[in-house]
Amino acid sequence: MKKSAMTLSLSAVLLATPMLASAEPLSFGEHQTIRSMASAGIGQAIVNEMGAGSMAVINNPSAVCGALAGGLGASMLSADPQAGFRIATLRSADDAAAAVRVTSDKDVAYLALGGNLARDENVALAHAYLQELAASEWDGTLVLHISSWMQKQVQAVAEADTAVADYLQGINMVALQPDLDAGQAVMLGVNFDGESFTTEEMGRQDMREDLVELFRRM
């Protein structure tokens, strides 16, 4: 699957974190519910639609990111009990080298840095990880969780680090985002030419109404 074009069930996008104000904040259980609903689809899609046999989820130590990562693993292994699956948690930049060792033999690296951390903290973790990933010359597909994409974490790293920017021009990237007005999930193919990131819509899928309503309250 190295360097191949990949398709991904749009249910993966349900991992989204919409930037909407809410009069009634979600309870912690509802935050977990969103991650559970989302991860059930994405793990299966990575096996059944992308044809991937392995994935590393790179997250931060927030509780909701942990719930997401665990759900991804459960759903992937349900679809393929022999799939390779690991979680690598970045508590600080010092964990980046170990996370890349976990990623080294995986088809997919799923960058899921969001949760309760501030954007600057997530960008710093993404920078440390992508530096090590570039040095390793890993050539799988980098999937960007909605928070990583919409917070422009990878974009910020590319702007700050020439070596990472050069590396990102040569790998496959996929980004996920919701279109709540349409009640749909959207998958984007991402290209980086060294100066700007461009996207191409790869498909859409309707979201269940109760999930859309939970997102609207975030």
Short mmCIF file of C-alpha atoms in Angstrom, two decimals:
data_model
loop_
_atom_site.label_atom_id
_atom_site.label_comp_id
_atom_site.label_asym_id
_atom_site.label_seq_id
_atom_site.Cartn_x
_atom_site.Cartn_y
_atom_site.Cartn_z
CA MET A 1 0.00 0.00 0.00
CA LYS A 2 3.00 2.30 0.01
CA LYS A 3 2.52 5.35 -2.17
CA SER A 4 -0.86 4.10 -3.44
CA ALA A 5 -4.02 6.17 -3.84
CA MET A 6 -6.32 5.33 -0.98
CA THR A 7 -10.02 5.53 -0.28
CA LEU A 8 -11.49 5.86 3.16
CA SER A 9 -15.02 5.44 4.44
CA LEU A 10 -16.36 8.86 5.13
CA SER A 11 -17.60 7.66 8.48
CA ALA A 12 -14.02 8.33 9.49
CA VAL A 13 -14.75 12.01 9.35
CA LEU A 14 -17.11 11.64 12.25
CA LEU A 15 -14.08 12.03 14.44
CA ALA A 16 -14.51 15.70 13.77
CA THR A 17 -14.29 18.58 16.18
CA PRO A 18 -16.47 21.32 14.65
CA MET A 19 -15.72 24.90 15.55
CA LEU A 20 -19.22 25.76 16.74
CA ALA A 21 -20.41 27.54 19.86
CA SER A 22 -22.96 25.79 22.03
CA ALA A 23 -25.54 26.89 24.59
CA GLU A 24 -25.48 23.41 26.10
CA PRO A 25 -21.96 22.03 26.31
CA LEU A 26 -21.49 18.31 25.80
CA SER A 27 -21.05 16.14 28.82
CA PHE A 28 -17.88 14.07 29.03
CA GLY A 29 -19.96 10.99 28.22
CA GLU A 30 -21.27 12.66 25.08
CA HIS A 31 -17.71 13.49 24.00
CA GLN A 32 -16.94 9.78 24.40
CA THR A 33 -20.09 8.85 22.48
CA ILE A 34 -18.99 10.90 19.48
CA ARG A 35 -15.59 9.23 19.45
CA SER A 36 -17.13 5.79 19.81
CA MET A 37 -19.58 6.30 16.95
CA ALA A 38 -16.83 7.63 14.73
CA SER A 39 -14.13 5.10 15.47
CA ALA A 40 -16.44 2.18 14.75
CA GLY A 41 -16.53 3.19 11.10
CA ILE A 42 -12.99 4.28 10.51
CA GLY A 43 -11.21 1.17 11.76
CA GLN A 44 -13.35 -1.04 9.55
CA ALA A 45 -12.89 1.27 6.58
CA ILE A 46 -9.12 1.23 6.88
CA VAL A 47 -9.21 -2.54 6.48
CA ASN A 48 -12.10 -3.01 4.07
CA GLU A 49 -11.85 0.05 1.83
CA MET A 50 -8.26 1.19 2.09
CA GLY A 51 -6.92 -2.33 2.11
CA ALA A 52 -4.50 -1.49 4.89
CA GLY A 53 -3.17 -4.28 7.03
CA SER A 54 -1.73 -2.08 9.75
CA MET A 55 -2.09 1.31 11.41
CA ALA A 56 -0.46 3.39 14.11
CA VAL A 57 -2.58 5.99 15.89
CA ILE A 58 -0.56 8.93 17.17
CA ASN A 59 -2.42 10.74 19.92
CA ASN A 60 -1.87 12.96 22.93
CA PRO A 61 -2.60 11.94 26.53
CA SER A 62 -6.05 13.59 26.74
CA ALA A 63 -8.88 11.30 27.80
CA VAL A 64 -10.97 11.83 24.68
CA CYS A 65 -8.03 11.11 22.37
CA GLY A 66 -7.48 7.91 24.30
CA ALA A 67 -11.10 6.90 23.82
CA LEU A 68 -10.82 7.57 20.11
CA ALA A 69 -7.61 5.59 19.71
CA GLY A 70 -9.00 2.61 21.60
CA GLY A 71 -12.14 2.59 19.49
CA LEU A 72 -10.11 2.70 16.29
CA GLY A 73 -8.14 -0.33 17.38
CA ALA A 74 -11.21 -2.32 18.42
CA SER A 75 -13.00 -1.67 15.15
CA MET A 76 -9.94 -2.40 13.01
CA LEU A 77 -9.24 -5.66 14.79
CA SER A 78 -12.90 -6.63 14.52
CA ALA A 79 -12.64 -6.26 10.76
CA ASP A 80 -9.29 -8.09 10.62
CA PRO A 81 -8.15 -9.94 13.75
CA GLN A 82 -4.66 -10.23 12.27
CA ALA A 83 -4.25 -6.53 11.51
CA GLY A 84 -1.26 -4.72 12.91
CA PHE A 85 -2.39 -2.02 15.30
CA ARG A 86 -0.55 0.13 17.81
CA ILE A 87 -1.16 3.35 19.71
CA ALA A 88 1.71 5.74 20.32
CA THR A 89 0.95 8.51 22.81
CA LEU A 90 2.96 11.71 22.69
CA ARG A 91 3.20 13.13 26.20
CA SER A 92 6.10 15.34 25.15
CA ALA A 93 8.52 15.75 22.26
CA ASP A 94 10.73 13.16 23.93
CA ASP A 95 8.22 10.47 22.93
CA ALA A 96 8.47 11.20 19.19
CA ALA A 97 11.29 8.78 18.36
CA ALA A 98 9.46 5.90 20.06
CA ALA A 99 6.26 6.82 18.21
CA VAL A 100 8.07 6.64 14.88
CA ARG A 101 9.47 3.21 15.77
CA VAL A 102 5.85 2.12 16.29
CA THR A 103 4.92 3.67 12.91
CA SER A 104 7.86 2.26 10.96
CA ASP A 105 6.21 -0.96 9.73
CA LYS A 106 2.65 0.38 9.47
CA ASP A 107 0.74 1.24 6.31
CA VAL A 108 -1.12 4.14 7.89
CA ALA A 109 -0.20 6.74 10.49
CA TYR A 110 -3.33 8.36 11.91
CA LEU A 111 -2.42 11.72 13.45
CA ALA A 112 -5.05 12.39 16.13
CA LEU A 113 -3.86 15.34 18.17
CA GLY A 114 -6.78 17.25 19.63
CA GLY A 115 -8.75 16.69 22.78
CA ASN A 116 -8.05 18.85 25.78
CA LEU A 117 -4.67 20.25 24.69
CA ALA A 118 -4.19 23.76 23.36
CA ARG A 119 -3.32 24.15 19.68
CA ASP A 120 0.25 25.25 20.43
CA GLU A 121 0.82 22.10 22.46
CA ASN A 122 -0.55 19.91 19.68
CA VAL A 123 1.56 21.68 17.07
CA ALA A 124 4.69 21.11 19.13
CA LEU A 125 3.88 17.39 19.42
CA ALA A 126 3.13 17.15 15.71
CA HIS A 127 6.42 18.89 14.92
CA ALA A 128 8.45 16.49 17.01
CA TYR A 129 6.73 13.48 15.46
CA LEU A 130 6.98 14.69 11.86
CA GLN A 131 10.66 15.55 12.29
CA GLU A 132 11.38 11.98 13.33
CA LEU A 133 9.08 10.58 10.66
CA ALA A 134 10.87 12.56 7.95
CA ALA A 135 14.26 11.39 9.18
CA SER A 136 13.04 7.78 9.03
CA GLU A 137 11.84 8.23 5.42
CA TRP A 138 8.61 6.36 6.20
CA ASP A 139 6.52 6.18 3.01
CA GLY A 140 3.02 5.18 4.10
CA THR A 141 -0.11 7.31 4.16
CA LEU A 142 -0.60 10.04 6.74
CA VAL A 143 -4.25 10.46 7.75
CA LEU A 144 -5.07 13.73 9.50
CA HIS A 145 -7.79 13.69 12.13
CA ILE A 146 -10.15 16.63 11.89
CA SER A 147 -8.51 18.50 14.75
CA SER A 148 -5.04 18.05 13.26
CA TRP A 149 -6.28 19.32 9.91
CA MET A 150 -8.54 22.17 11.03
CA GLN A 151 -6.05 23.44 13.61
CA LYS A 152 -3.53 23.51 10.73
CA GLN A 153 -1.04 21.60 12.82
CA VAL A 154 0.80 20.03 9.89
CA GLN A 155 0.67 23.27 7.93
CA ALA A 156 2.33 25.09 10.83
CA VAL A 157 5.07 22.48 11.04
CA ALA A 158 5.75 22.66 7.29
CA GLU A 159 6.08 26.43 7.52
CA ALA A 160 8.56 26.18 10.37
CA ASP A 161 10.67 23.23 9.24
CA THR A 162 12.15 22.92 5.75
CA ALA A 163 13.09 19.25 6.16
CA VAL A 164 9.53 18.31 7.12
CA ALA A 165 8.16 20.47 4.28
CA ASP A 166 10.34 18.60 1.78
CA TYR A 167 9.23 15.26 3.20
CA LEU A 168 5.52 16.07 3.05
CA GLN A 169 5.75 16.69 -0.68
CA GLY A 170 6.51 13.02 -1.23
CA ILE A 171 3.92 11.18 0.86
CA ASN A 172 0.20 10.50 0.58
CA MET A 173 -2.01 12.54 2.88
CA VAL A 174 -5.72 12.39 3.61
CA ALA A 175 -7.68 14.90 5.70
CA LEU A 176 -11.11 14.54 7.26
CA GLN A 177 -13.70 17.23 7.92
CA PRO A 178 -17.45 17.58 8.43
CA ASP A 179 -19.96 19.65 6.51
CA LEU A 180 -22.60 20.12 9.19
CA ASP A 181 -24.80 22.35 7.04
CA ALA A 182 -25.18 19.44 4.64
CA GLY A 183 -25.17 16.84 7.40
CA GLN A 184 -22.33 15.07 5.63
CA ALA A 185 -18.83 13.85 6.22
CA VAL A 186 -16.14 14.82 3.71
CA MET A 187 -12.85 13.16 2.82
CA LEU A 188 -10.11 15.23 1.20
CA GLY A 189 -7.00 14.19 -0.64
CA VAL A 190 -4.23 16.59 0.40
CA ASN A 191 -1.28 17.71 -1.70
CA PHE A 192 1.62 19.92 -0.68
CA ASP A 193 3.85 21.52 -3.27
CA GLY A 194 6.33 23.05 -0.88
CA GLU A 195 4.48 26.34 -0.64
CA SER A 196 0.79 25.63 -0.19
CA PHE A 197 -1.58 22.83 0.73
CA THR A 198 -4.34 22.05 -1.73
CA THR A 199 -7.21 19.62 -1.40
CA GLU A 200 -9.41 17.58 -3.67
CA GLU A 201 -12.74 16.28 -2.44
CA MET A 202 -12.74 12.51 -2.66
CA GLY A 203 -16.29 11.84 -1.51
CA ARG A 204 -19.13 12.47 0.90
CA GLN A 205 -21.38 10.41 3.10
CA ASP A 206 -24.50 11.31 5.06
CA MET A 207 -24.12 11.36 8.83
CA ARG A 208 -26.73 10.09 11.25
CA GLU A 209 -28.87 12.89 12.63
CA ASP A 210 -28.13 12.31 16.31
CA LEU A 211 -24.41 12.51 15.62
CA VAL A 212 -24.79 15.75 13.67
CA GLU A 213 -26.69 17.23 16.62
CA LEU A 214 -23.93 16.24 19.02
CA PHE A 215 -21.39 17.91 16.76
CA ARG A 216 -23.47 21.07 16.60
CA ARG A 217 -23.25 21.36 20.36
CA MET A 218 -19.46 21.19 20.46
#
